[in-house]
């Protein structure tokens, strides 16, 4: 490539890499072959194949599932920015030093403790059934609003903690340098500490948002016909579980690349910092 | 009247008395070097002067105003006293120029168009003209430290504090930073340096203060302190470092 001859170390490492790739490919093939050959030998395989991997059912229901998934994406799309904004506000509120604002700080602390301490589904039930139960007029009795609010409250609590950990990871010398230039503490936070902290927690927050994308399916329990609910409808209609497999594939198509990307960012940051 | 005056200043961290009654008077245009063993309180003394650490007891007067008053707003003071740290402490997410513009814009409320030419002149003067748009991690230690000095100077302070600003540098980079100090000295900047560069202190300082366990054990013109110290502690310290 460069025209210069390879060093002894490079030759050695290239050979090691080739060897490792060969071994990895070989063992993967062996495992796959074993799975393909052995699983069909299981006594229930034919039944499982019919009810979970039915090509005909798959083809019929997949477009409808994709369509229902648009609702998941829409719910995600309106929740995500609100979560980011609320999470940031709560993180900042927890750092307030002004005694007059102590109630805010206390509220932020209670809030993160409570919502991180509850199962998501419980919050969705309590808010999603509880608030519309007050007999609010349309559209304020919509499960979309209150279900989304439940997701927002839970996830913003996690995002707030992640951002706070980012703020705390910025060395105090950065704050001292900003203050020494005459910046106010809030300007030091806004221009010096927060930009660095937010950058540092991008991978952690991405993982939270991937989890959110999956948890949107929980709203199906209080009404919205999103993909999980739609798969259930198809299952009853066709007496077949294949629609759930279809739904799983749709989720994975989105979450696996996103997870890989978050890991990639995390590795890059780790390298940049060392 | 002295520009900066410390009277019986004390500072403790917990039970550990780090600054133990220091009196010091700094005149306009004067260059003072603080020398002393590690842990003698040099950094703490500089932080007290720029109110990054609160004074426990005693007084610090800037132009006659007591700035050590508990509860006093430290911002106006920090605009008049700049400080440069051993570890540069540049903001890594901003270019050299952005580092420099931040405080004049946010604190003094000046426009970027107004400050940029001044900043450019400073970068130029200290040999950084082609480094303005680089991020700190793209600069050598010596360049980063010069940017840190430019950043402090852009606020047009009346006094500059330097805390061992060459200690983290490779030996071949020390010279370029000391040149910056020479240039400021020639311009008549009032400076206080904590330093281990004894040769440099001897060359440029008006006065050297030897700190020992939070007190000024001995002070005087560099020639006398270095060649004829009167205190045994000073002599012991100098024989270790020279
Ligand atoms: N924030 C702090 N909390 C507790 N102790 C501190 C703090 N800062 C400094 N000290 C202590 O105060 C003493 C003086 O520290 P200082 O950094 O002022 O010394 P120095 O003369 O600058 O030393 P060096 O040459 O190593 O920089 C040391 O014993 C140090 O451990
Ligand atoms: Mg020090």
mmCIF file with all atom_site columns, C-alpha atoms in Angstrom, chain B residues 16-205:
data_model
loop_
_atom_site.group_PDB
_atom_site.id
_atom_site.type_symbol
_atom_site.label_atom_id
_atom_site.label_alt_id
_atom_site.label_comp_id
_atom_site.label_asym_id
_atom_site.label_entity_id
_atom_site.label_seq_id
_atom_site.pdbx_PDB_ins_code
_atom_site.Cartn_x
_atom_site.Cartn_y
_atom_site.Cartn_z
_atom_site.occupancy
_atom_site.B_iso_or_equiv
_atom_site.pdbx_formal_charge
_atom_site.auth_seq_id
_atom_site.auth_comp_id
_atom_site.auth_asym_id
_atom_site.auth_atom_id
_atom_site.pdbx_PDB_model_num
ATOM 1   C CA . UNK B 1 16  ? -4.208  22.067 57.712 1.00 0.00 ? 16  UNK B CA 1
ATOM 2   C CA . UNK B 1 17  ? -3.097  25.693 57.834 1.00 0.00 ? 17  UNK B CA 1
ATOM 3   C CA . UNK B 1 18  ? -1.753  26.245 54.317 1.00 0.00 ? 18  UNK B CA 1
ATOM 4   C CA . UNK B 1 19  ? -1.309  30.031 54.308 1.00 0.00 ? 19  UNK B CA 1
ATOM 5   C CA . UNK B 1 20  ? -0.222  31.196 57.712 1.00 0.00 ? 20  UNK B CA 1
ATOM 6   C CA . UNK B 1 21  ? -0.293  34.975 57.930 1.00 0.00 ? 21  UNK B CA 1
ATOM 7   C CA . UNK B 1 22  ? 1.146   36.379 54.720 1.00 0.00 ? 22  UNK B CA 1
ATOM 8   C CA . UNK B 1 23  ? 1.866   40.078 54.155 1.00 0.00 ? 23  UNK B CA 1
ATOM 9   C CA . UNK B 1 24  ? 2.774   41.086 50.656 1.00 0.00 ? 24  UNK B CA 1
ATOM 10  C CA . UNK B 1 25  ? 2.601   44.304 48.736 1.00 0.00 ? 25  UNK B CA 1
ATOM 11  C CA . UNK B 1 26  ? 2.719   44.427 44.958 1.00 0.00 ? 26  UNK B CA 1
ATOM 12  C CA . UNK B 1 27  ? 3.373   47.683 43.119 1.00 0.00 ? 27  UNK B CA 1
ATOM 13  C CA . UNK B 1 28  ? 2.198   48.448 39.597 1.00 0.00 ? 28  UNK B CA 1
ATOM 14  C CA . UNK B 1 29  ? 4.600   47.079 36.981 1.00 0.00 ? 29  UNK B CA 1
ATOM 15  C CA . UNK B 1 30  ? 6.414   44.940 39.472 1.00 0.00 ? 30  UNK B CA 1
ATOM 16  C CA . UNK B 1 31  ? 7.350   41.326 38.842 1.00 0.00 ? 31  UNK B CA 1
ATOM 17  C CA . UNK B 1 32  ? 7.338   39.077 41.880 1.00 0.00 ? 32  UNK B CA 1
ATOM 18  C CA . UNK B 1 33  ? 8.439   35.454 41.930 1.00 0.00 ? 33  UNK B CA 1
ATOM 19  C CA . UNK B 1 34  ? 7.196   33.020 44.547 1.00 0.00 ? 34  UNK B CA 1
ATOM 20  C CA . UNK B 1 35  ? 9.580   30.151 45.157 1.00 0.00 ? 35  UNK B CA 1
ATOM 21  C CA . UNK B 1 36  ? 9.395   27.354 47.672 1.00 0.00 ? 36  UNK B CA 1
ATOM 22  C CA . UNK B 1 37  ? 9.129   23.620 48.096 1.00 0.00 ? 37  UNK B CA 1
ATOM 23  C CA . UNK B 1 38  ? 6.161   21.643 46.851 1.00 0.00 ? 38  UNK B CA 1
ATOM 24  C CA . UNK B 1 39  ? 3.272   22.119 49.272 1.00 0.00 ? 39  UNK B CA 1
ATOM 25  C CA . UNK B 1 40  ? 4.592   25.418 50.653 1.00 0.00 ? 40  UNK B CA 1
ATOM 26  C CA . UNK B 1 41  ? 1.393   27.155 49.509 1.00 0.00 ? 41  UNK B CA 1
ATOM 27  C CA . UNK B 1 42  ? 2.350   28.953 46.269 1.00 0.00 ? 42  UNK B CA 1
ATOM 28  C CA . UNK B 1 43  ? -0.667  27.799 44.250 1.00 0.00 ? 43  UNK B CA 1
ATOM 29  C CA . UNK B 1 44  ? -3.028  28.418 47.137 1.00 0.00 ? 44  UNK B CA 1
ATOM 30  C CA . UNK B 1 45  ? -1.711  31.965 47.554 1.00 0.00 ? 45  UNK B CA 1
ATOM 31  C CA . UNK B 1 46  ? -2.349  32.725 43.872 1.00 0.00 ? 46  UNK B CA 1
ATOM 32  C CA . UNK B 1 47  ? -5.846  31.222 44.079 1.00 0.00 ? 47  UNK B CA 1
ATOM 33  C CA . UNK B 1 48  ? -6.609  33.427 47.075 1.00 0.00 ? 48  UNK B CA 1
ATOM 34  C CA . UNK B 1 49  ? -5.588  36.508 45.104 1.00 0.00 ? 49  UNK B CA 1
ATOM 35  C CA . UNK B 1 50  ? -8.047  35.729 42.331 1.00 0.00 ? 50  UNK B CA 1
ATOM 36  C CA . UNK B 1 51  ? -10.698 34.561 44.811 1.00 0.00 ? 51  UNK B CA 1
ATOM 37  C CA . UNK B 1 52  ? -10.821 31.005 43.483 1.00 0.00 ? 52  UNK B CA 1
ATOM 38  C CA . UNK B 1 53  ? -10.403 30.040 47.127 1.00 0.00 ? 53  UNK B CA 1
ATOM 39  C CA . UNK B 1 54  ? -12.040 32.116 49.867 1.00 0.00 ? 54  UNK B CA 1
ATOM 40  C CA . UNK B 1 55  ? -9.710  33.830 52.354 1.00 0.00 ? 55  UNK B CA 1
ATOM 41  C CA . UNK B 1 56  ? -10.245 32.617 55.920 1.00 0.00 ? 56  UNK B CA 1
ATOM 42  C CA . UNK B 1 57  ? -8.742  35.577 57.692 1.00 0.00 ? 57  UNK B CA 1
ATOM 43  C CA . UNK B 1 58  ? -6.791  38.746 56.960 1.00 0.00 ? 58  UNK B CA 1
ATOM 44  C CA . UNK B 1 59  ? -7.295  41.128 54.052 1.00 0.00 ? 59  UNK B CA 1
ATOM 45  C CA . UNK B 1 60  ? -6.470  41.465 50.382 1.00 0.00 ? 60  UNK B CA 1
ATOM 46  C CA . UNK B 1 61  ? -6.713  44.964 48.928 1.00 0.00 ? 61  UNK B CA 1
ATOM 47  C CA . UNK B 1 62  ? -6.889  45.656 45.222 1.00 0.00 ? 62  UNK B CA 1
ATOM 48  C CA . UNK B 1 63  ? -6.377  49.359 44.591 1.00 0.00 ? 63  UNK B CA 1
ATOM 49  C CA . UNK B 1 64  ? -7.360  49.944 48.201 1.00 0.00 ? 64  UNK B CA 1
ATOM 50  C CA . UNK B 1 65  ? -10.596 47.956 48.003 1.00 0.00 ? 65  UNK B CA 1
ATOM 51  C CA . UNK B 1 66  ? -10.867 44.970 50.317 1.00 0.00 ? 66  UNK B CA 1
ATOM 52  C CA . UNK B 1 67  ? -11.598 42.089 47.956 1.00 0.00 ? 67  UNK B CA 1
ATOM 53  C CA . UNK B 1 68  ? -11.357 39.455 50.672 1.00 0.00 ? 68  UNK B CA 1
ATOM 54  C CA . UNK B 1 69  ? -14.637 40.642 52.204 1.00 0.00 ? 69  UNK B CA 1
ATOM 55  C CA . UNK B 1 70  ? -16.747 37.491 52.647 1.00 0.00 ? 70  UNK B CA 1
ATOM 56  C CA . UNK B 1 71  ? -19.717 37.498 50.294 1.00 0.00 ? 71  UNK B CA 1
ATOM 57  C CA . UNK B 1 72  ? -18.167 39.961 47.862 1.00 0.00 ? 72  UNK B CA 1
ATOM 58  C CA . UNK B 1 73  ? -18.941 39.306 44.194 1.00 0.00 ? 73  UNK B CA 1
ATOM 59  C CA . UNK B 1 74  ? -15.676 37.858 42.853 1.00 0.00 ? 74  UNK B CA 1
ATOM 60  C CA . UNK B 1 75  ? -16.402 38.536 39.182 1.00 0.00 ? 75  UNK B CA 1
ATOM 61  C CA . UNK B 1 76  ? -15.259 42.161 38.908 1.00 0.00 ? 76  UNK B CA 1
ATOM 62  C CA . UNK B 1 77  ? -12.040 41.208 40.694 1.00 0.00 ? 77  UNK B CA 1
ATOM 63  C CA . UNK B 1 78  ? -11.365 38.312 38.357 1.00 0.00 ? 78  UNK B CA 1
ATOM 64  C CA . UNK B 1 79  ? -11.769 40.620 35.383 1.00 0.00 ? 79  UNK B CA 1
ATOM 65  C CA . UNK B 1 80  ? -8.851  42.655 36.704 1.00 0.00 ? 80  UNK B CA 1
ATOM 66  C CA . UNK B 1 81  ? -6.604  39.767 37.774 1.00 0.00 ? 81  UNK B CA 1
ATOM 67  C CA . UNK B 1 82  ? -5.809  37.080 35.204 1.00 0.00 ? 82  UNK B CA 1
ATOM 68  C CA . UNK B 1 83  ? -4.388  33.684 36.067 1.00 0.00 ? 83  UNK B CA 1
ATOM 69  C CA . UNK B 1 84  ? -2.667  30.977 34.026 1.00 0.00 ? 84  UNK B CA 1
ATOM 70  C CA . UNK B 1 85  ? -2.415  27.450 35.380 1.00 0.00 ? 85  UNK B CA 1
ATOM 71  C CA . UNK B 1 86  ? 0.228   24.769 35.186 1.00 0.00 ? 86  UNK B CA 1
ATOM 72  C CA . UNK B 1 87  ? -2.084  22.435 33.242 1.00 0.00 ? 87  UNK B CA 1
ATOM 73  C CA . UNK B 1 88  ? -3.202  25.139 30.727 1.00 0.00 ? 88  UNK B CA 1
ATOM 74  C CA . UNK B 1 89  ? -6.904  24.300 31.342 1.00 0.00 ? 89  UNK B CA 1
ATOM 75  C CA . UNK B 1 90  ? -7.937  25.302 27.850 1.00 0.00 ? 90  UNK B CA 1
ATOM 76  C CA . UNK B 1 91  ? -11.524 24.453 26.941 1.00 0.00 ? 91  UNK B CA 1
ATOM 77  C CA . UNK B 1 92  ? -11.071 21.365 24.743 1.00 0.00 ? 92  UNK B CA 1
ATOM 78  C CA . UNK B 1 93  ? -14.293 21.836 22.770 1.00 0.00 ? 93  UNK B CA 1
ATOM 79  C CA . UNK B 1 94  ? -13.289 25.279 21.495 1.00 0.00 ? 94  UNK B CA 1
ATOM 80  C CA . UNK B 1 95  ? -10.577 26.390 19.099 1.00 0.00 ? 95  UNK B CA 1
ATOM 81  C CA . UNK B 1 96  ? -7.768  28.568 20.375 1.00 0.00 ? 96  UNK B CA 1
ATOM 82  C CA . UNK B 1 97  ? -9.562  31.647 19.084 1.00 0.00 ? 97  UNK B CA 1
ATOM 83  C CA . UNK B 1 98  ? -12.916 30.616 20.587 1.00 0.00 ? 98  UNK B CA 1
ATOM 84  C CA . UNK B 1 99  ? -11.183 30.013 23.914 1.00 0.00 ? 99  UNK B CA 1
ATOM 85  C CA . UNK B 1 100 ? -9.909  33.553 23.713 1.00 0.00 ? 100 UNK B CA 1
ATOM 86  C CA . UNK B 1 101 ? -13.134 35.251 22.628 1.00 0.00 ? 101 UNK B CA 1
ATOM 87  C CA . UNK B 1 102 ? -15.439 33.633 25.185 1.00 0.00 ? 102 UNK B CA 1
ATOM 88  C CA . UNK B 1 103 ? -14.732 35.836 28.201 1.00 0.00 ? 103 UNK B CA 1
ATOM 89  C CA . UNK B 1 104 ? -14.457 39.202 26.420 1.00 0.00 ? 104 UNK B CA 1
ATOM 90  C CA . UNK B 1 105 ? -17.806 38.485 24.773 1.00 0.00 ? 105 UNK B CA 1
ATOM 91  C CA . UNK B 1 106 ? -19.721 37.013 27.683 1.00 0.00 ? 106 UNK B CA 1
ATOM 92  C CA . UNK B 1 107 ? -18.184 39.006 30.513 1.00 0.00 ? 107 UNK B CA 1
ATOM 93  C CA . UNK B 1 108 ? -17.440 42.324 28.869 1.00 0.00 ? 108 UNK B CA 1
ATOM 94  C CA . UNK B 1 109 ? -20.317 42.053 26.418 1.00 0.00 ? 109 UNK B CA 1
ATOM 95  C CA . UNK B 1 110 ? -18.142 42.956 23.451 1.00 0.00 ? 110 UNK B CA 1
ATOM 96  C CA . UNK B 1 111 ? -18.849 41.753 19.939 1.00 0.00 ? 111 UNK B CA 1
ATOM 97  C CA . UNK B 1 112 ? -16.772 39.095 18.204 1.00 0.00 ? 112 UNK B CA 1
ATOM 98  C CA . UNK B 1 113 ? -16.016 41.563 15.409 1.00 0.00 ? 113 UNK B CA 1
ATOM 99  C CA . UNK B 1 114 ? -14.567 43.952 17.930 1.00 0.00 ? 114 UNK B CA 1
ATOM 100 C CA . UNK B 1 115 ? -12.486 41.460 19.918 1.00 0.00 ? 115 UNK B CA 1
ATOM 101 C CA . UNK B 1 116 ? -11.203 39.254 17.100 1.00 0.00 ? 116 UNK B CA 1
ATOM 102 C CA . UNK B 1 117 ? -8.629  41.738 15.745 1.00 0.00 ? 117 UNK B CA 1
ATOM 103 C CA . UNK B 1 118 ? -7.232  42.226 19.256 1.00 0.00 ? 118 UNK B CA 1
ATOM 104 C CA . UNK B 1 119 ? -7.057  38.481 19.774 1.00 0.00 ? 119 UNK B CA 1
ATOM 105 C CA . UNK B 1 120 ? -5.399  38.041 16.387 1.00 0.00 ? 120 UNK B CA 1
ATOM 106 C CA . UNK B 1 121 ? -2.805  40.617 17.311 1.00 0.00 ? 121 UNK B CA 1
ATOM 107 C CA . UNK B 1 122 ? -2.029  38.693 20.499 1.00 0.00 ? 122 UNK B CA 1
ATOM 108 C CA . UNK B 1 123 ? -1.790  35.371 18.655 1.00 0.00 ? 123 UNK B CA 1
ATOM 109 C CA . UNK B 1 124 ? 0.492   37.036 16.162 1.00 0.00 ? 124 UNK B CA 1
ATOM 110 C CA . UNK B 1 125 ? 2.681   38.554 18.807 1.00 0.00 ? 125 UNK B CA 1
ATOM 111 C CA . UNK B 1 126 ? 3.266   35.213 20.498 1.00 0.00 ? 126 UNK B CA 1
ATOM 112 C CA . UNK B 1 127 ? 3.885   33.250 17.306 1.00 0.00 ? 127 UNK B CA 1
ATOM 113 C CA . UNK B 1 128 ? 0.507   31.546 17.189 1.00 0.00 ? 128 UNK B CA 1
ATOM 114 C CA . UNK B 1 129 ? -0.981  33.202 14.108 1.00 0.00 ? 129 UNK B CA 1
ATOM 115 C CA . UNK B 1 130 ? -1.313  29.881 12.260 1.00 0.00 ? 130 UNK B CA 1
ATOM 116 C CA . UNK B 1 131 ? -2.720  28.059 15.294 1.00 0.00 ? 131 UNK B CA 1
ATOM 117 C CA . UNK B 1 132 ? -5.798  30.186 16.023 1.00 0.00 ? 132 UNK B CA 1
ATOM 118 C CA . UNK B 1 133 ? -8.279  27.774 14.514 1.00 0.00 ? 133 UNK B CA 1
ATOM 119 C CA . UNK B 1 134 ? -6.773  24.656 16.047 1.00 0.00 ? 134 UNK B CA 1
ATOM 120 C CA . UNK B 1 135 ? -8.315  22.759 18.932 1.00 0.00 ? 135 UNK B CA 1
ATOM 121 C CA . UNK B 1 136 ? -6.215  22.345 22.080 1.00 0.00 ? 136 UNK B CA 1
ATOM 122 C CA . UNK B 1 137 ? -5.504  18.665 21.380 1.00 0.00 ? 137 UNK B CA 1
ATOM 123 C CA . UNK B 1 138 ? -3.958  19.672 18.057 1.00 0.00 ? 138 UNK B CA 1
ATOM 124 C CA . UNK B 1 139 ? -1.407  21.905 19.801 1.00 0.00 ? 139 UNK B CA 1
ATOM 125 C CA . UNK B 1 140 ? 1.866   21.173 21.567 1.00 0.00 ? 140 UNK B CA 1
ATOM 126 C CA . UNK B 1 141 ? 2.119   21.836 25.295 1.00 0.00 ? 141 UNK B CA 1
ATOM 127 C CA . UNK B 1 142 ? 4.063   25.028 24.700 1.00 0.00 ? 142 UNK B CA 1
ATOM 128 C CA . UNK B 1 143 ? 1.495   26.251 22.188 1.00 0.00 ? 143 UNK B CA 1
ATOM 129 C CA . UNK B 1 144 ? -1.375  25.400 24.532 1.00 0.00 ? 144 UNK B CA 1
ATOM 130 C CA . UNK B 1 145 ? 0.250   27.300 27.340 1.00 0.00 ? 145 UNK B CA 1
ATOM 131 C CA . UNK B 1 146 ? 0.786   30.328 25.114 1.00 0.00 ? 146 UNK B CA 1
ATOM 132 C CA . UNK B 1 147 ? -2.874  30.166 24.083 1.00 0.00 ? 147 UNK B CA 1
ATOM 133 C CA . UNK B 1 148 ? -3.828  30.072 27.762 1.00 0.00 ? 148 UNK B CA 1
ATOM 134 C CA . UNK B 1 149 ? -1.770  33.228 28.310 1.00 0.00 ? 149 UNK B CA 1
ATOM 135 C CA . UNK B 1 150 ? -3.395  34.909 25.321 1.00 0.00 ? 150 UNK B CA 1
ATOM 136 C CA . UNK B 1 151 ? -6.809  33.921 26.645 1.00 0.00 ? 151 UNK B CA 1
ATOM 137 C CA . UNK B 1 152 ? -6.086  35.594 29.971 1.00 0.00 ? 152 UNK B CA 1
ATOM 138 C CA . UNK B 1 153 ? -4.552  38.671 28.322 1.00 0.00 ? 153 UNK B CA 1
ATOM 139 C CA . UNK B 1 154 ? -7.590  39.152 26.082 1.00 0.00 ? 154 UNK B CA 1
ATOM 140 C CA . UNK B 1 155 ? -9.474  40.292 29.184 1.00 0.00 ? 155 UNK B CA 1
ATOM 141 C CA . UNK B 1 156 ? -6.906  43.087 29.539 1.00 0.00 ? 156 UNK B CA 1
ATOM 142 C CA . UNK B 1 157 ? -6.163  42.379 33.198 1.00 0.00 ? 157 UNK B CA 1
ATOM 143 C CA . UNK B 1 158 ? -4.115  44.731 35.342 1.00 0.00 ? 158 UNK B CA 1
ATOM 144 C CA . UNK B 1 159 ? -2.306  41.903 37.099 1.00 0.00 ? 159 UNK B CA 1
ATOM 145 C CA . UNK B 1 160 ? -1.305  38.491 35.757 1.00 0.00 ? 160 UNK B CA 1
ATOM 146 C CA . UNK B 1 161 ? -0.734  35.482 37.988 1.00 0.00 ? 161 UNK B CA 1
ATOM 147 C CA . UNK B 1 162 ? 1.221   32.513 36.658 1.00 0.00 ? 162 UNK B CA 1
ATOM 148 C CA . UNK B 1 163 ? 1.213   29.220 38.538 1.00 0.00 ? 163 UNK B CA 1
ATOM 149 C CA . UNK B 1 164 ? 4.234   27.155 37.498 1.00 0.00 ? 164 UNK B CA 1
ATOM 150 C CA . UNK B 1 165 ? 3.252   27.533 33.888 1.00 0.00 ? 165 UNK B CA 1
ATOM 151 C CA . UNK B 1 166 ? 6.328   25.753 32.552 1.00 0.00 ? 166 UNK B CA 1
ATOM 152 C CA . UNK B 1 167 ? 6.333   22.785 34.941 1.00 0.00 ? 167 UNK B CA 1
ATOM 153 C CA . UNK B 1 168 ? 4.235   20.514 32.728 1.00 0.00 ? 168 UNK B CA 1
ATOM 154 C CA . UNK B 1 169 ? 6.265   21.267 29.591 1.00 0.00 ? 169 UNK B CA 1
ATOM 155 C CA . UNK B 1 170 ? 8.998   19.288 27.893 1.00 0.00 ? 170 UNK B CA 1
ATOM 156 C CA . UNK B 1 171 ? 12.312  21.071 28.461 1.00 0.00 ? 171 UNK B CA 1
ATOM 157 C CA . UNK B 1 172 ? 12.632  22.184 24.836 1.00 0.00 ? 172 UNK B CA 1
ATOM 158 C CA . UNK B 1 173 ? 9.253   23.949 25.041 1.00 0.00 ? 173 UNK B CA 1
ATOM 159 C CA . UNK B 1 174 ? 9.974   25.925 28.203 1.00 0.00 ? 174 UNK B CA 1
ATOM 160 C CA . UNK B 1 175 ? 11.884  28.604 26.342 1.00 0.00 ? 175 UNK B CA 1
ATOM 161 C CA . UNK B 1 176 ? 9.005   29.670 24.090 1.00 0.00 ? 176 UNK B CA 1
ATOM 162 C CA . UNK B 1 177 ? 6.742   30.221 27.097 1.00 0.00 ? 177 UNK B CA 1
ATOM 163 C CA . UNK B 1 178 ? 9.390   32.103 29.046 1.00 0.00 ? 178 UNK B CA 1
ATOM 164 C CA . UNK B 1 179 ? 9.817   34.355 25.992 1.00 0.00 ? 179 UNK B CA 1
ATOM 165 C CA . UNK B 1 180 ? 6.170   35.327 26.350 1.00 0.00 ? 180 UNK B CA 1
ATOM 166 C CA . UNK B 1 181 ? 6.800   36.318 29.952 1.00 0.00 ? 181 UNK B CA 1
ATOM 167 C CA . UNK B 1 182 ? 9.857   38.341 28.922 1.00 0.00 ? 182 UNK B CA 1
ATOM 168 C CA . UNK B 1 183 ? 7.751   40.170 26.408 1.00 0.00 ? 183 UNK B CA 1
ATOM 169 C CA . UNK B 1 184 ? 5.080   40.966 29.013 1.00 0.00 ? 184 UNK B CA 1
ATOM 170 C CA . UNK B 1 185 ? 7.753   42.078 31.414 1.00 0.00 ? 185 UNK B CA 1
ATOM 171 C CA . UNK B 1 186 ? 9.145   44.463 28.826 1.00 0.00 ? 186 UNK B CA 1
ATOM 172 C CA . UNK B 1 187 ? 5.667   45.864 28.404 1.00 0.00 ? 187 UNK B CA 1
ATOM 173 C CA . UNK B 1 188 ? 5.465   46.618 32.121 1.00 0.00 ? 188 UNK B CA 1
ATOM 174 C CA . UNK B 1 189 ? 2.764   44.104 33.081 1.00 0.00 ? 189 UNK B CA 1
ATOM 175 C CA . UNK B 1 190 ? 2.340   43.558 36.815 1.00 0.00 ? 190 UNK B CA 1
ATOM 176 C CA . UNK B 1 191 ? 3.069   39.866 37.339 1.00 0.00 ? 191 UNK B CA 1
ATOM 177 C CA . UNK B 1 192 ? 3.247   37.346 40.122 1.00 0.00 ? 192 UNK B CA 1
ATOM 178 C CA . UNK B 1 193 ? 4.816   33.991 39.255 1.00 0.00 ? 193 UNK B CA 1
ATOM 179 C CA . UNK B 1 194 ? 5.014   30.801 41.207 1.00 0.00 ? 194 UNK B CA 1
ATOM 180 C CA . UNK B 1 195 ? 8.002   29.149 39.589 1.00 0.00 ? 195 UNK B CA 1
ATOM 181 C CA . UNK B 1 196 ? 10.709  26.540 39.793 1.00 0.00 ? 196 UNK B CA 1
ATOM 182 C CA . UNK B 1 197 ? 12.722  28.287 37.068 1.00 0.00 ? 197 UNK B CA 1
ATOM 183 C CA . UNK B 1 198 ? 15.318  29.861 39.337 1.00 0.00 ? 198 UNK B CA 1
ATOM 184 C CA . UNK B 1 199 ? 17.451  31.133 36.476 1.00 0.00 ? 199 UNK B CA 1
ATOM 185 C CA . UNK B 1 200 ? 14.470  32.917 35.022 1.00 0.00 ? 200 UNK B CA 1
ATOM 186 C CA . UNK B 1 201 ? 13.462  34.401 38.378 1.00 0.00 ? 201 UNK B CA 1
ATOM 187 C CA . UNK B 1 202 ? 16.976  35.683 38.818 1.00 0.00 ? 202 UNK B CA 1
ATOM 188 C CA . UNK B 1 203 ? 17.023  37.205 35.342 1.00 0.00 ? 203 UNK B CA 1
ATOM 189 C CA . UNK B 1 204 ? 13.715  39.056 35.407 1.00 0.00 ? 204 UNK B CA 1
ATOM 190 C CA . UNK B 1 205 ? 12.167  39.353 38.864 1.00 0.00 ? 205 UNK B CA 1
#
